[in-house]
GROMACS .gro file of C-alpha atoms in nm:
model
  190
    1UNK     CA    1   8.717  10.374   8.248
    2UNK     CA    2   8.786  10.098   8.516
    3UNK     CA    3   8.929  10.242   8.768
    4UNK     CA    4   8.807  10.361   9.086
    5UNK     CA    5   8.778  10.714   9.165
    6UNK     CA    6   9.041  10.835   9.439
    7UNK     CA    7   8.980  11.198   9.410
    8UNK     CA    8   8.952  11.452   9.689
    9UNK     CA    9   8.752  11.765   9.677
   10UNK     CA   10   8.702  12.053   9.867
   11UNK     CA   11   8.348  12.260   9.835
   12UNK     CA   12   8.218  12.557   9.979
   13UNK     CA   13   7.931  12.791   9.926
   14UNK     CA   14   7.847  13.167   9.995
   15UNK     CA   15   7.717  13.134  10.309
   16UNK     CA   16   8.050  12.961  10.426
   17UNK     CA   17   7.943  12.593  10.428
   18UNK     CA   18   8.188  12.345  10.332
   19UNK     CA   19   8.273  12.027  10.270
   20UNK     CA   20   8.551  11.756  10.177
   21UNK     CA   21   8.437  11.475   9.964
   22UNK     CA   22   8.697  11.182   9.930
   23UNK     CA   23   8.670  10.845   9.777
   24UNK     CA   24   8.780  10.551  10.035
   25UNK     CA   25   8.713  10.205   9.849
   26UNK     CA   26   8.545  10.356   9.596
   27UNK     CA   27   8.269  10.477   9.815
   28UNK     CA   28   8.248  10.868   9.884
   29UNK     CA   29   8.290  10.959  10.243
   30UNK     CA   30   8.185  11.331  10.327
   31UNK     CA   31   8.261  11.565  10.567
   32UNK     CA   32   8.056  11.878  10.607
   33UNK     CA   33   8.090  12.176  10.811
   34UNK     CA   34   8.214  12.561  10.838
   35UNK     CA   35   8.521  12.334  11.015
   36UNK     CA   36   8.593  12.140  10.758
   37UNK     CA   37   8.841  12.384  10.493
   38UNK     CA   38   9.196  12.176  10.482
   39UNK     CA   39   9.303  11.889  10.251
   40UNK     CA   40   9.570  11.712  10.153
   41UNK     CA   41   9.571  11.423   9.918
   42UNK     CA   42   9.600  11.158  10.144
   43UNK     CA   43   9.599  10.944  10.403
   44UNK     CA   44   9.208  10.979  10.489
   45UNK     CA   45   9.043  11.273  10.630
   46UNK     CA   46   8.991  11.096  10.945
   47UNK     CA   47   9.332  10.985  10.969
   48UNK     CA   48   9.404  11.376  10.883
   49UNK     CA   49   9.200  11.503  11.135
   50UNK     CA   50   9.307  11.233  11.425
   51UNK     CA   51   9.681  11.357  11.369
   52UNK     CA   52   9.606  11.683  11.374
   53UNK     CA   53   9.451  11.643  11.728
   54UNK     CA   54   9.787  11.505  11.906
   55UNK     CA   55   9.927  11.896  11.814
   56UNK     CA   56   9.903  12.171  12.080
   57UNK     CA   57   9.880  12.460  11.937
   58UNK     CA   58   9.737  12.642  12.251
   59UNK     CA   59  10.048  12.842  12.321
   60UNK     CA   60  10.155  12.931  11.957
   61UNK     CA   61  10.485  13.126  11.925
   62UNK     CA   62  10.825  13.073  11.706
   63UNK     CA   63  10.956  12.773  11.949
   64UNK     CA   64  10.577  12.568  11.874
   65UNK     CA   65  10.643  12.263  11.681
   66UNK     CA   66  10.501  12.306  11.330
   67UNK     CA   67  10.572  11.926  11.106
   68UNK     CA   68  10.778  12.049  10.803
   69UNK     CA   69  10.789  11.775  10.576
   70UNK     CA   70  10.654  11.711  10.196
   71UNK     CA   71  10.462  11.480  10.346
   72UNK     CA   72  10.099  11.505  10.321
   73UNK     CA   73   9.991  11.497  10.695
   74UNK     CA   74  10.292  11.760  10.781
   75UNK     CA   75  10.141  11.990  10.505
   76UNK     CA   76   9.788  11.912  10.623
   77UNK     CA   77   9.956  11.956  11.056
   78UNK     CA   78  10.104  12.360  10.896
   79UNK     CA   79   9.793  12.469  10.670
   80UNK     CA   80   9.554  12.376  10.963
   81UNK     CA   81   9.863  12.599  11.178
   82UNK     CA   82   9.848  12.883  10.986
   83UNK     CA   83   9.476  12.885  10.946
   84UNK     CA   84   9.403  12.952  11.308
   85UNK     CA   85   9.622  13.300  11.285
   86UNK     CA   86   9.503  13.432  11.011
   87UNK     CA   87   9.416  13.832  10.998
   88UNK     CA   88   9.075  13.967  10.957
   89UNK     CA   89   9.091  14.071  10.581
   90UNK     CA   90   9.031  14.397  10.484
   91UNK     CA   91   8.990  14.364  10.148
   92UNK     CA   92   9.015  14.120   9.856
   93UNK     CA   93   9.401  14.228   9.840
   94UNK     CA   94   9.466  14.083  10.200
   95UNK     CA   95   9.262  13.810  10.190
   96UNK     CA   96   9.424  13.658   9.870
   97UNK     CA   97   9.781  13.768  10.004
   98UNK     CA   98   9.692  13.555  10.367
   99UNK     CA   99   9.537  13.238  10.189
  100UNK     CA  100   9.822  13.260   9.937
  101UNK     CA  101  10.089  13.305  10.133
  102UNK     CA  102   9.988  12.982  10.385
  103UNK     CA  103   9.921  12.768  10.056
  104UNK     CA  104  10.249  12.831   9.918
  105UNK     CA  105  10.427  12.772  10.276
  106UNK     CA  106  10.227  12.409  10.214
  107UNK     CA  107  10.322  12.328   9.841
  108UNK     CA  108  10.584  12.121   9.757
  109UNK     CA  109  10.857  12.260   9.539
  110UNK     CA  110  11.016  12.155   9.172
  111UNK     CA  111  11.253  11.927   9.249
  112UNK     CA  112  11.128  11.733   9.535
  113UNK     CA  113  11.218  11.355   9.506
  114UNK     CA  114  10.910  11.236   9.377
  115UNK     CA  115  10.931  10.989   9.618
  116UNK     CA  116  10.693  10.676   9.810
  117UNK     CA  117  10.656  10.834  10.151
  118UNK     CA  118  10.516  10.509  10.374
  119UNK     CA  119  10.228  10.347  10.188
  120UNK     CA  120  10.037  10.593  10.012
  121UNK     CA  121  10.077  10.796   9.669
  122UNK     CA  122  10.420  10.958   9.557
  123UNK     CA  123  10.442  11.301   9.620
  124UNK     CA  124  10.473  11.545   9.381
  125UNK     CA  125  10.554  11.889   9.289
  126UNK     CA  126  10.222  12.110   9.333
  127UNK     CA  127  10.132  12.237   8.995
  128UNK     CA  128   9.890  12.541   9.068
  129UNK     CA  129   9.727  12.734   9.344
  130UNK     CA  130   9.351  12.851   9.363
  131UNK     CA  131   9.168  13.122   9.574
  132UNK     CA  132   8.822  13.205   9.556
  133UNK     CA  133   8.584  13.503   9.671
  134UNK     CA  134   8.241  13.358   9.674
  135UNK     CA  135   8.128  13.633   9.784
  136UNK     CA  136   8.246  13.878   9.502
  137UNK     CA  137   8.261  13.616   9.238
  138UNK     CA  138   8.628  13.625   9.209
  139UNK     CA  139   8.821  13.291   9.140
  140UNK     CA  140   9.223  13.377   9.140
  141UNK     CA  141   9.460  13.120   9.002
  142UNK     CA  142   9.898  13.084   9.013
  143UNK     CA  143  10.045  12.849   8.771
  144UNK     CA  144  10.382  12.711   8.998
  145UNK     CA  145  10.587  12.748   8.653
  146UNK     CA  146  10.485  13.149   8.568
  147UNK     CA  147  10.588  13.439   8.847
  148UNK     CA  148  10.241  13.579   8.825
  149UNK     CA  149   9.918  13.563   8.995
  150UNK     CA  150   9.565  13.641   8.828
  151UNK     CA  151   9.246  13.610   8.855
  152UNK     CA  152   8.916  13.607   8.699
  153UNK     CA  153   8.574  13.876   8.795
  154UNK     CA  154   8.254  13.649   8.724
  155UNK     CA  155   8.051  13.935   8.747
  156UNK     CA  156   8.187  14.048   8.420
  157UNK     CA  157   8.055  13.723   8.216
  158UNK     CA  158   7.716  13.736   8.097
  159UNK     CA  159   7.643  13.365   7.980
  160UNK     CA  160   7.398  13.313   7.715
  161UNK     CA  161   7.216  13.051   7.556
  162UNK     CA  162   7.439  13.037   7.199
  163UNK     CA  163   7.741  13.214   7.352
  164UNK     CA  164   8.100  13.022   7.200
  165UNK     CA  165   8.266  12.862   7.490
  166UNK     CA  166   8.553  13.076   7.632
  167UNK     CA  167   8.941  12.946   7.752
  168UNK     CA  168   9.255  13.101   7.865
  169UNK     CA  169   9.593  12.991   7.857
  170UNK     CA  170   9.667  13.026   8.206
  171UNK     CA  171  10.092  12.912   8.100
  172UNK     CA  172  10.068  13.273   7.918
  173UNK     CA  173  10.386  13.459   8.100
  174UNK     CA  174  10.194  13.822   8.046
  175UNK     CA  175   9.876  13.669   8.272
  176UNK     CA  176   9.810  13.895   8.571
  177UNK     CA  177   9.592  14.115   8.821
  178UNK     CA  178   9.230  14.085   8.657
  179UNK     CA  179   9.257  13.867   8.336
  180UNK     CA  180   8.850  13.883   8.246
  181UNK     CA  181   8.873  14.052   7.943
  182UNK     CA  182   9.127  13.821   7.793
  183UNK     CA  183   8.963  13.509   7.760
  184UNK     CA  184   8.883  13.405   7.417
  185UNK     CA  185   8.608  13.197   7.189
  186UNK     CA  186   8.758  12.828   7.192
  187UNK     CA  187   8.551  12.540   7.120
  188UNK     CA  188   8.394  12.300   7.398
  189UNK     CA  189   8.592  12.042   7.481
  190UNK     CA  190   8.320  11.777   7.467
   0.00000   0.00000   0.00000
């Protein structure tokens, strides 16, 4: 459609792998490794990863200096934070509550100023939150404008050649806990 691609995407597999994939002159750079599990929109990984090395966070404790801003590198500096505290889960419970809980301490809120921080994109309210359990098969999802949190048990889809496409409304207000059952017949998109 004429424009270069500027997207950012974080991958990872079953066996823990990862990966973030960004665009940088219209040429993907890629960064792989178990390592490699924060992102932010922007400014470039590299540039991510370089500001995150001037932090200490050796001696962690309430008077450590977490950045606090909207801005994309402070939310990058506190997910990368929290990530090196979190608890061994026990469960799927605790591991959704830990990831969730450090996501939504790095989201920006409705009615931010939607504003030109430095040189790079305007930041903006986040819109929705994802969790996965590769292991299980479970992919959880929170729409910012709903109270609720739900998510979705792969195991219980059995594609088949023939099979009508499935969607759900994930703005529905009654949407939580394990939503499988609910998704409907819709018609492919393309």
């Amino acid at each position: 459609h004429g424009h270069d691609s500027t997207i950012h995407l974080a991958l990872e597999d079953k066996s823990g792998d990862s990966a973030i994939i960004e665009y940088i002159d219209g040429t993907p750079k890629i960064h792989q490794g178990r390592q490699f599990t924060i992102m932010t929109n922007d400014p470039p990984y590299d540039d991510q990863l370089a500001l995150l090395a001037k932090l200490d966070f050796s001696k962690p404790g309430q008077d450590t200096p977490v950045p606090g801003n909207i801005s994309a590198p402070d939310r990058f500096q506190r997910a990368a934070y929290f990530s090196k505290f979190f608890p061994e889960p026990k469960n799927m419970q605790e591991a959704f509550a830990t990831i969730l809980a450090a996501i939504r301490g790095v989201s920006v809120p409705f009615g931010t100023p939607y504003t030109k921080l430095g040189d790079g994109f305007p930041v903006y309210n986040t819109e929705y939150r994802t969790v996965a359990d590769l292991t299980h098969g479970i992919y959880g999802f929170e729409l910012t404008t709903t109270p609720n949190f739900f998510w979705v048990e792969f195991s219980d889809f059995k594609p088949e050649k023939g099979q009508p496409a499935l969607s759900l409304t994930p703005g529905a207000i009654d949407l939580a806990g394990d939503v499988s059952a609910q998704f409907k017949p819709a018609q492919p998109p393309f």
